Amino acid sequence: MTERVCVIGAGAAGLAMARALVVRGIPFDCYERGPAIGGLWRYPPDPSEQGGSCAYPSLHANTSKTVMQYPSFPMPDDCPDYPHHTDVLRYLNAYADHHGLRGHIRFGTEVTRAAPAPGGGWDVTLADGSAHHYRAVLVASGGRHGEPVHGRFEGKFTGEQLHSVEYRGPDGFAGKRVVVLGLGATAADIATEVSRVAEATYLSVRTGHYVVPKILEGRPIDRLSPLMRRLSVEQRRPLVKLMLKLVHGDMTDYGLPAPPYKVGQGPFVASSELLPAIVHGRITPRPVIVSAEERTLRFADGSSAEADAVIHCTGYRIAVPFLDREHAGDGDDAPPLYHQVVPPQTEGLYFIGLLHSMTALMPLAEAQSEWVGDLLTGAVRLPPRERMWARVRQARRRQDKRFHDSSGHLLVDPREYERLMTTERTAERAESARKD
């Protein structure tokens, strides 16, 4: 059995995993289908890549740099609090160079299939037809953003339709009537940007969310004070609710639907521009589209609007095309994963960065990678499968109770998850020592 392992993807999660392997001296190959480092942060995407990039020209991070950075490699002081996507890409390249990762990555190399080998380990097939055998496969390919999801309505709309993954800036919408579907961070960004040049901009919203400003008292809103950091979600809830009431009032005051969940039961939409754009009349909120007839769109409240374009900011389905469905899930729900990383029924397969953080991915991807690195060296061991399955079922029940929408059982509170990773690594290392 070879000791070499395979990392698929050289984005934020793949780089974190590669670093953990380099630190431990574990031999590995990293395959990246794109021509350079960065994954979903690389813009514009290479024309040869399917799916493209989730970035767009004006994209800035929705979490501040101190929250989104890798713990092992802080973002530079001259980086803005909310980095532009070019700043993030520059940071990822610096991270790779600092840890000596670039020489391990094969760019322009697509994995077309990864499957358990009959004698143990994994067989990995590349697009050039070559096959390679590995001890383990570490999937860090951005599968949570694998397949764009479009909103659905009856009838036929004869104007332009595109998903946010295809959005390349507002210029093509100047003087047009545009409907943006969704109320996530991307929808807020795109609707606000388009509204500056469009004749009319409508924001069609199915589910209400809490919109928060990016800056509060001169500092990023997600940079919690030491006191707030020590409080649980339940303890913070009344304080955050009061802050939102004082700063923005109720979401219904802006014509948006009320969030169907309590504060802390879902991600916030961080935007300092969306609500002012609504107040200024540049954006008109509407409920979901129920039907279309040529250029006329009808909404659930009985109103209608003439539109030239519809931009679907409606998220993604999970897609890991090189894995069989039994390993990758059905697209709507994640495969059952112990600690959001390990499929209990499958040896040698690990998912890095598939989870959905309420804030930023990078710190959690690095925490996952450290744990997987310990597993691969034998410093810690997985519990028996029965115990892993029990923990998976328990975690899913808790997610369904804890969150309004657990995003295919992938959504985690970052502070809770970081504590989990730290606790589990310590406990499992102690358990492994006792067994030895």
Coordinates of C-alpha atoms in Angstrom, one line a residue:
M1 CA 0.0 0.0 0.0
T2 CA 1.4 3.4 -1.0
E3 CA 1.8 6.0 1.6
R4 CA 1.0 8.8 -0.9
V5 CA -2.4 10.6 -0.7
C6 CA -4.3 12.6 -3.2
V7 CA -5.7 16.1 -2.7
I8 CA -8.3 17.3 -5.2
G9 CA -8.5 21.1 -5.5
A10 CA -6.2 24.0 -4.8
G11 CA -8.6 26.5 -3.5
A12 CA -8.9 27.7 0.1
A13 CA -9.7 24.2 1.4
G14 CA -7.2 22.3 -0.7
L15 CA -4.4 24.6 0.3
A16 CA -5.2 24.2 4.0
M17 CA -5.0 20.4 3.5
A18 CA -1.8 20.6 1.5
R19 CA -0.2 22.6 4.3
A20 CA -1.2 20.0 6.9
L21 CA 0.4 17.3 4.9
V22 CA 3.6 19.3 4.3
V23 CA 3.9 20.0 8.0
R24 CA 3.6 16.3 8.8
G25 CA 5.9 15.1 5.9
I26 CA 3.1 13.0 4.3
P27 CA 3.7 12.5 0.5
F28 CA 0.9 13.7 -1.7
D29 CA -0.2 14.9 -5.1
C30 CA -2.6 17.8 -5.4
Y31 CA -4.7 18.0 -8.6
E32 CA -6.2 21.4 -9.7
R33 CA -8.2 21.5 -12.9
G34 CA -7.7 25.3 -13.2
P35 CA -4.4 26.9 -14.4
A36 CA -3.6 28.5 -11.0
I37 CA -4.3 28.6 -7.3
G38 CA -7.5 30.1 -5.9
G39 CA -10.5 28.0 -6.7
L40 CA -13.7 30.0 -6.3
W41 CA -11.8 33.1 -5.6
R42 CA -10.1 33.2 -9.0
Y43 CA -11.6 35.7 -11.3
P44 CA -12.1 35.7 -14.2
P45 CA -12.3 31.9 -14.5
D46 CA -10.3 30.1 -17.2
P47 CA -12.6 29.6 -20.3
S48 CA -11.8 25.8 -20.2
E49 CA -13.2 25.4 -16.7
Q50 CA -16.8 24.2 -16.3
G51 CA -18.8 26.0 -13.7
G52 CA -16.6 29.1 -13.5
S53 CA -16.0 31.2 -10.4
C54 CA -18.4 32.5 -7.8
A55 CA -16.5 35.8 -7.9
Y56 CA -17.5 38.8 -9.9
P57 CA -15.6 42.1 -10.5
S58 CA -16.9 44.1 -7.5
L59 CA -16.9 41.2 -5.0
H60 CA -15.6 41.9 -1.5
A61 CA -15.6 39.4 1.3
N62 CA -18.7 39.3 3.5
T63 CA -16.6 38.5 6.6
S64 CA -13.7 40.6 7.9
K65 CA -10.1 39.6 7.4
T66 CA -9.5 38.7 11.0
V67 CA -12.5 36.3 10.9
M68 CA -11.8 34.7 7.5
Q69 CA -8.0 34.3 7.7
Y70 CA -6.1 31.1 8.3
P71 CA -5.0 30.9 12.0
S72 CA -1.5 29.8 10.9
F73 CA -1.1 32.8 8.5
P74 CA -2.7 36.1 9.3
M75 CA -3.7 38.5 6.5
P76 CA -1.3 41.4 6.1
D77 CA -2.0 44.7 8.0
D78 CA -2.4 46.7 4.8
C79 CA -5.2 44.4 3.6
P80 CA -8.6 46.1 4.0
D81 CA -11.0 44.9 6.7
Y82 CA -13.3 43.5 4.0
P83 CA -10.9 42.3 1.3
H84 CA -11.6 42.6 -2.5
H85 CA -11.5 39.2 -4.2
T86 CA -8.1 40.2 -5.7
D87 CA -6.8 40.7 -2.1
V88 CA -8.0 37.3 -1.1
L89 CA -6.5 35.6 -4.2
R90 CA -3.2 37.4 -3.4
Y91 CA -3.4 36.1 0.2
L92 CA -4.0 32.5 -1.0
N93 CA -1.0 32.7 -3.2
A94 CA 1.1 34.1 -0.4
Y95 CA -0.1 31.2 1.9
A96 CA 0.9 28.7 -0.7
D97 CA 4.3 30.2 -1.2
H98 CA 4.9 30.6 2.6
H99 CA 4.3 26.9 3.2
G100 CA 6.0 25.7 0.0
L101 CA 2.8 24.2 -1.5
R102 CA 3.1 25.2 -5.2
G103 CA 5.5 22.4 -6.2
H104 CA 3.0 19.7 -5.0
I105 CA 0.2 21.0 -7.3
R106 CA -0.4 19.8 -10.8
F107 CA -2.4 22.6 -12.5
G108 CA -4.7 22.0 -15.5
T109 CA -5.3 18.5 -14.3
E110 CA -8.8 17.3 -13.8
V111 CA -9.8 14.2 -11.8
T112 CA -12.5 12.4 -13.7
R113 CA -13.0 9.5 -11.3
A114 CA -12.0 8.4 -7.8
A115 CA -13.1 5.0 -6.6
P116 CA -12.1 2.5 -3.9
A117 CA -9.5 0.0 -5.1
P118 CA -10.2 -3.7 -4.8
G119 CA -7.1 -4.3 -2.7
G120 CA -7.5 -1.2 -0.5
G121 CA -6.8 2.4 -1.0
W122 CA -8.1 4.5 -3.9
D123 CA -7.7 4.6 -7.7
V124 CA -7.8 8.1 -9.2
T125 CA -8.2 8.6 -12.9
L126 CA -7.3 11.9 -14.6
A127 CA -8.7 13.5 -17.8
D128 CA -5.7 12.3 -19.8
G129 CA -6.7 8.7 -19.1
S130 CA -3.8 8.0 -16.6
A131 CA -4.6 6.2 -13.4
H132 CA -2.9 6.5 -10.0
H133 CA -3.2 4.7 -6.8
Y134 CA -3.3 6.4 -3.4
R135 CA -3.7 5.5 0.2
A136 CA -6.5 8.1 0.7
V137 CA -8.4 10.8 -1.3
L138 CA -8.9 14.2 0.3
V139 CA -11.8 16.0 -1.6
A140 CA -11.4 19.8 -1.5
S141 CA -12.9 20.7 -4.8
G142 CA -15.6 23.2 -3.8
G143 CA -18.4 20.7 -4.2
R144 CA -20.9 22.8 -2.2
H145 CA -20.9 25.2 -5.2
G146 CA -21.0 22.4 -7.7
E147 CA -24.2 23.0 -9.7
P148 CA -26.1 26.3 -9.9
V149 CA -29.8 26.2 -8.9
H150 CA -32.3 28.4 -10.7
G151 CA -35.6 29.7 -9.4
R152 CA -38.7 28.2 -10.9
F153 CA -41.9 29.8 -12.1
E154 CA -44.6 28.9 -14.6
G155 CA -44.7 30.2 -18.2
K156 CA -42.0 31.4 -20.4
F157 CA -39.9 34.5 -19.8
T158 CA -38.4 35.8 -23.1
G159 CA -35.9 38.2 -21.6
E160 CA -32.4 37.4 -20.5
Q161 CA -31.9 34.9 -17.7
L162 CA -28.6 34.1 -15.9
H163 CA -27.3 32.7 -12.7
S164 CA -25.1 34.7 -10.4
V165 CA -22.2 32.5 -11.4
E166 CA -22.4 34.0 -14.8
Y167 CA -22.7 37.6 -13.6
R168 CA -19.8 39.7 -14.9
G169 CA -20.8 43.2 -13.6
P170 CA -23.6 45.7 -14.1
D171 CA -22.7 47.3 -17.4
G172 CA -24.9 45.0 -19.5
F173 CA -27.9 46.0 -17.4
A174 CA -27.7 49.8 -17.9
G175 CA -31.1 51.2 -18.6
K176 CA -32.8 47.8 -18.3
R177 CA -35.5 46.5 -15.9
V178 CA -33.9 43.8 -13.8
V179 CA -35.3 41.3 -11.3
V180 CA -32.8 39.7 -8.9
L181 CA -34.0 36.5 -7.2
G182 CA -32.8 35.7 -3.6
L183 CA -31.7 37.4 -0.4
G184 CA -28.3 36.1 0.3
A185 CA -25.1 38.0 0.3
T186 CA -24.7 37.6 -3.4
A187 CA -28.2 38.8 -4.2
A188 CA -27.7 41.9 -1.9
D189 CA -24.4 42.7 -3.7
I190 CA -25.7 42.3 -7.2
A191 CA -29.1 44.0 -6.7
T192 CA -27.3 47.0 -5.1
E193 CA -24.8 47.2 -7.9
V194 CA -27.3 46.8 -10.8
S195 CA -29.7 49.3 -9.2
R196 CA -27.1 52.1 -9.9
V197 CA -27.4 51.7 -13.6
A198 CA -30.7 50.0 -14.3
E199 CA -34.0 51.7 -15.1
A200 CA -35.7 49.6 -12.4
T201 CA -34.5 46.9 -10.0
Y202 CA -36.7 44.4 -8.2
L203 CA -35.6 42.0 -5.5
S204 CA -37.7 38.9 -5.5
V205 CA -37.5 37.3 -2.0
R206 CA -38.9 33.9 -0.9
T207 CA -37.5 33.8 2.6
G208 CA -36.6 36.7 4.8
H209 CA -33.2 37.1 6.4
Y210 CA -31.6 39.5 8.9
V211 CA -29.6 42.2 7.1
V212 CA -26.7 43.6 9.2
P213 CA -24.3 46.5 8.5
K214 CA -20.7 45.6 7.8
I215 CA -19.4 48.3 10.1
L216 CA -20.6 49.0 13.7
E217 CA -19.0 51.6 15.9
G218 CA -16.1 51.9 13.5
R219 CA -15.2 48.2 13.3
P220 CA -16.3 45.1 11.4
I221 CA -19.5 43.8 12.9
D222 CA -18.2 40.2 13.0
R223 CA -15.2 41.1 15.1
L224 CA -16.8 40.3 18.4
S225 CA -15.7 41.9 21.7
P226 CA -14.1 39.5 24.2
L227 CA -17.3 39.5 26.2
M228 CA -19.6 38.6 23.3
R229 CA -17.1 35.9 22.2
R230 CA -17.6 34.2 25.6
L231 CA -21.4 34.2 25.4
S232 CA -23.4 31.3 23.8
V233 CA -25.7 31.9 20.9
E234 CA -28.7 32.0 23.2
Q235 CA -27.0 34.5 25.5
R236 CA -26.0 36.7 22.6
R237 CA -29.4 36.6 20.9
P238 CA -31.2 39.4 22.9
L239 CA -28.2 41.7 22.6
V240 CA -27.9 41.2 18.8
K241 CA -31.7 41.5 18.4
L242 CA -31.6 44.8 20.2
M243 CA -28.7 46.0 18.1
L244 CA -30.6 45.1 14.9
K245 CA -33.7 46.8 16.2
L246 CA -31.8 50.0 16.9
V247 CA -29.8 50.1 13.7
H248 CA -32.2 48.8 11.1
G249 CA -35.6 48.3 12.7
D250 CA -37.7 45.4 11.4
M251 CA -37.0 43.9 8.0
T252 CA -40.7 44.3 7.2
D253 CA -40.2 48.1 7.4
Y254 CA -38.3 47.8 4.1
G255 CA -40.9 45.6 2.4
L256 CA -38.9 42.5 3.0
P257 CA -40.5 39.4 4.5
A258 CA -39.8 38.8 8.2
P259 CA -37.2 36.1 8.9
P260 CA -39.0 32.9 9.9
Y261 CA -36.3 32.1 12.5
K262 CA -34.6 33.6 15.6
V263 CA -31.4 35.6 15.5
G264 CA -28.5 33.1 15.3
Q265 CA -30.5 30.3 13.7
G266 CA -29.1 31.2 10.2
P267 CA -26.4 33.3 8.6
F268 CA -26.7 37.1 8.5
V269 CA -26.7 39.0 5.2
A270 CA -23.9 41.6 5.7
S271 CA -24.6 44.6 3.6
S272 CA -24.3 48.4 4.3
E273 CA -25.9 49.3 0.9
L274 CA -29.0 47.1 0.4
L275 CA -31.4 48.7 2.8
P276 CA -30.4 52.3 1.9
A277 CA -30.9 51.4 -1.8
I278 CA -34.5 50.2 -0.9
V279 CA -35.2 53.4 1.1
H280 CA -33.9 55.5 -1.8
G281 CA -36.2 53.7 -4.2
R282 CA -33.5 52.1 -6.4
I283 CA -34.6 48.6 -5.4
T284 CA -38.2 47.5 -5.0
P285 CA -38.8 44.3 -2.9
R286 CA -41.2 41.8 -4.3
P287 CA -42.3 38.3 -3.2
V288 CA -41.5 35.2 -5.3
I289 CA -42.3 35.1 -9.1
V290 CA -45.2 32.7 -9.8
S291 CA -45.4 33.1 -13.5
A292 CA -44.0 34.7 -16.6
E293 CA -45.6 35.7 -19.9
E294 CA -43.0 37.0 -22.3
R295 CA -41.5 40.0 -20.5
T296 CA -44.2 40.3 -17.8
L297 CA -43.5 38.7 -14.4
R298 CA -46.2 38.1 -11.9
F299 CA -45.4 37.9 -8.2
A300 CA -47.1 36.0 -5.3
D301 CA -48.8 39.1 -4.0
G302 CA -50.6 39.7 -7.3
S303 CA -48.4 42.5 -8.5
S304 CA -46.5 42.4 -11.8
A305 CA -43.5 44.0 -13.5
E306 CA -42.1 44.3 -17.0
A307 CA -38.5 43.0 -17.0
D308 CA -35.6 42.6 -19.4
A309 CA -33.5 40.3 -17.3
V310 CA -33.7 37.9 -14.4
I311 CA -30.6 37.2 -12.3
H312 CA -30.9 34.0 -10.2
C313 CA -29.0 34.4 -7.0
T314 CA -30.5 31.1 -5.8
G315 CA -27.5 29.1 -4.6
Y316 CA -26.1 25.7 -5.6
R317 CA -26.5 22.0 -5.3
I318 CA -23.7 19.8 -4.1
A319 CA -21.8 18.2 -7.0
V320 CA -18.7 16.0 -6.8
P321 CA -18.8 14.5 -10.3
F322 CA -15.7 12.2 -9.9
L323 CA -17.3 10.3 -7.0
D324 CA -20.1 7.8 -7.2
R325 CA -23.4 8.9 -5.7
E326 CA -23.0 6.6 -2.7
H327 CA -20.0 8.7 -1.7
A328 CA -21.1 12.2 -2.9
G329 CA -24.8 12.3 -1.8
D330 CA -27.8 13.2 -3.9
G331 CA -26.9 16.9 -4.4
D332 CA -29.7 18.2 -2.2
D333 CA -28.3 16.7 1.0
A334 CA -24.7 16.1 1.9
P335 CA -23.5 12.6 2.4
P336 CA -23.5 11.5 6.0
L337 CA -20.2 12.7 7.4
Y338 CA -18.6 12.3 10.8
H339 CA -17.7 15.8 11.9
Q340 CA -18.5 17.0 8.4
V341 CA -15.4 15.3 7.1
V342 CA -15.4 11.5 7.3
P343 CA -18.0 9.1 5.6
P344 CA -18.3 6.4 8.3
Q345 CA -18.9 3.6 5.8
T346 CA -15.9 4.4 3.6
E347 CA -12.2 4.1 4.5
G348 CA -9.6 6.6 3.1
L349 CA -12.1 9.3 1.9
Y350 CA -12.2 12.8 3.5
F351 CA -14.1 16.0 2.6
I352 CA -12.3 19.3 3.4
G353 CA -14.3 22.5 3.2
L354 CA -17.6 21.0 2.2
L355 CA -19.3 22.4 5.3
H356 CA -21.2 25.7 5.2
S357 CA -19.9 28.1 7.8
M358 CA -22.1 30.9 9.1
T359 CA -19.1 33.2 8.6
A360 CA -15.8 32.1 6.9
L361 CA -14.4 28.8 5.5
M362 CA -10.7 29.2 5.8
P363 CA -10.2 28.8 9.6
L364 CA -12.5 25.8 9.6
A365 CA -10.8 24.2 6.6
E366 CA -7.5 24.5 8.4
A367 CA -9.0 23.0 11.6
Q368 CA -10.4 20.1 9.5
S369 CA -7.0 19.6 7.8
E370 CA -5.1 19.5 11.0
W371 CA -7.5 16.7 12.3
V372 CA -7.2 14.8 9.0
G373 CA -3.4 15.1 9.1
D374 CA -3.4 13.6 12.6
L375 CA -5.6 10.8 11.4
L376 CA -3.3 10.0 8.5
T377 CA -0.2 9.9 10.7
G378 CA -2.0 7.8 13.3
A379 CA -1.6 10.4 16.0
V380 CA -5.4 10.0 16.5
R381 CA -7.8 7.4 15.4
L382 CA -11.4 7.3 14.3
P383 CA -13.9 5.7 16.7
P384 CA -15.7 2.5 15.6
R385 CA -18.2 2.9 12.8
E386 CA -21.2 2.4 15.1
R387 CA -20.1 5.3 17.2
M388 CA -19.5 7.5 14.2
W389 CA -22.9 6.7 12.8
A390 CA -24.5 7.5 16.2
R391 CA -22.7 10.9 16.3
V392 CA -23.7 11.6 12.7
R393 CA -27.4 11.0 13.5
Q394 CA -27.1 13.1 16.7
A395 CA -25.4 16.0 14.8
R396 CA -28.1 16.0 12.1
R397 CA -30.9 16.1 14.7
R398 CA -29.1 19.0 16.4
Q399 CA -28.6 20.8 13.2
D400 CA -32.3 20.5 12.3
K401 CA -33.2 21.9 15.7
R402 CA -30.4 24.5 15.9
F403 CA -30.8 26.1 12.4
H404 CA -33.8 27.2 10.4
D405 CA -32.2 25.8 7.2
S406 CA -29.1 23.6 7.8
S407 CA -28.2 23.8 4.1
G408 CA -28.2 20.1 3.4
H409 CA -26.9 19.4 6.9
L410 CA -23.7 21.3 6.2
L411 CA -24.3 24.5 8.1
V412 CA -22.2 25.0 11.3
D413 CA -21.6 27.7 13.8
P414 CA -17.9 28.4 13.4
R415 CA -17.1 28.9 17.0
E416 CA -18.9 25.7 18.0
Y417 CA -17.2 23.8 15.2
E418 CA -13.7 25.0 16.1
R419 CA -14.3 23.9 19.7
L420 CA -15.5 20.6 18.4
M421 CA -12.4 20.0 16.3
T422 CA -10.1 21.0 19.2
T423 CA -11.9 18.9 21.7
E424 CA -12.1 15.8 19.4
R425 CA -8.4 16.0 18.4
T426 CA -7.4 16.2 22.1
A427 CA -9.7 13.4 23.2
E428 CA -8.9 11.1 20.3
R429 CA -5.2 11.6 20.8
A430 CA -5.6 10.6 24.5
E431 CA -7.7 7.6 23.5
S432 CA -5.1 6.5 20.9
A433 CA -2.3 6.8 23.5
R434 CA -4.3 4.6 25.9
K435 CA -4.8 2.0 23.2
D436 CA -1.1 2.0 22.4

